[in-house]
Amino acid sequence: MNDEKILIVRCGEVALKGMNKPYFERILVERIRKNLSKINGAKVSRKEGLIFVRVPLDSDMNQVAAEVSKVFGVSSVSPALEVESDLEAIGSKAVEFMNTMIENEGVKTFKVEAKRADKNFPIKSPEIAAKVGASVLKGCKVLKVDVHEPDCHLFIDLRADRTYIYTRKINGLGGLPLGTNGRGMVLLSGGIDSPVAAWMMAKRGMVIDAVHFHSYPYTSPRAQQKVEELAEIVSSYCGRINMTVINLLPIQEEIVSNCPEDETTILVRRFMMRIAEKIAVKQNALMLITGENLGQVASQTAEALVVTDQSVSMPVMRPLIGMDKVEIMDMARRIGTYEKSIEPYEDCCTVFLPKHPVTKPRLEKILKSESKLDVEKLVEMAVDSAEQVQIG
Ligand code: ATP
Ligand code: MG
């Protein structure tokens, strides 16, 4: 065990899942393995409610920790040393650990926090902490104990046959392992909001498919490439995304020629929903997901959202509904999609943008306008012309 480095992985909410816990943990282990496929010799195992990642000594532990902590379902990780559950052995490993902390991080004070998961171990936690503390003081002369504001907490997690020593807890993303909550179809634009919406649903365990609409030649191939690059960033969290790409221009032209100008946006949105629903059904997705948000723009008033929803029977999830734009932007930065999203390329929604869009559409009036169109045929044609792109 000395020719390996070890990372302790904690599962947070997964641990609350009662009877289903083994199922959630098994999926989580698979996800971690997948994320570590680039790291040579990484091994993932599960024991006593913890997950352990073992990697060869020459591995970059920061990279390993970063890859594991971005797996949904992981609440925190700790690079650790593993030692047999024997006080003397623990003491000398603790000295080894603290010497690297002095050297690398200039630590001057410390506090030992011991936890005894193995209640058969003859010595209680406070005494374990005292004994390890004494060993460290003896072995690292420059260190002092500070129980109030130590530079470094030295955690001793004593289990039946092995003890884990660590100083850092790096927060993971939390959430639930991918694949534990069905499949959803996100309407993915090149904007800031929809990638965040997809990420939020994936964080709760939902596998993500995407549909993207363009208006070529009014929108450029480069705009579509940007969306693929955005999806690629999202897929680094949520795995492979099947993206369906559709040219909406024929439908937009029909709407512009036959319906009132101020209704263009809401009519286009209802078509997007219908097409997305058709594709979702084909791909066994249970819900539609959008980046819409209450009141952000004219098409996102309460009335417009209701009329949009009335075009489909599938539930429409809007995980950003109550967030402010700044909060969404902060999240996009944390996820890593923000910089890509703000690249200035045109979106199909901005083609044929009405000067004064209706902000409080009424369903009867919208249905009347739609009666001038062959809705079913237009949807069918759009679905038939779809292209598939695999992301990630
Ligand atoms: P975003 O930042 O996600 O583009 P937005 O604030 O710009 O959102 P809209 O342009 O009104 O708002 O779009 C609302 C939602 O409709 C988007 O979040 C997205 O889910 C969907 N959407 C908009 N444009 C497209 C598109 N070209 N392809 C697929 N979905 C789209
Ligand atoms: Mg947009």
XYZ file of C-alpha atoms and ligand atoms in Angstrom, residues 189-192 347 349, ligand 2:
7
model
C -28.977 27.807 -27.227
C -25.563 29.432 -27.319
C -26.563 31.731 -24.456
C -25.613 31.845 -20.790
C -28.979 32.905 -32.311
C -34.238 33.651 -31.765
Mg -30.784 33.081 -25.869
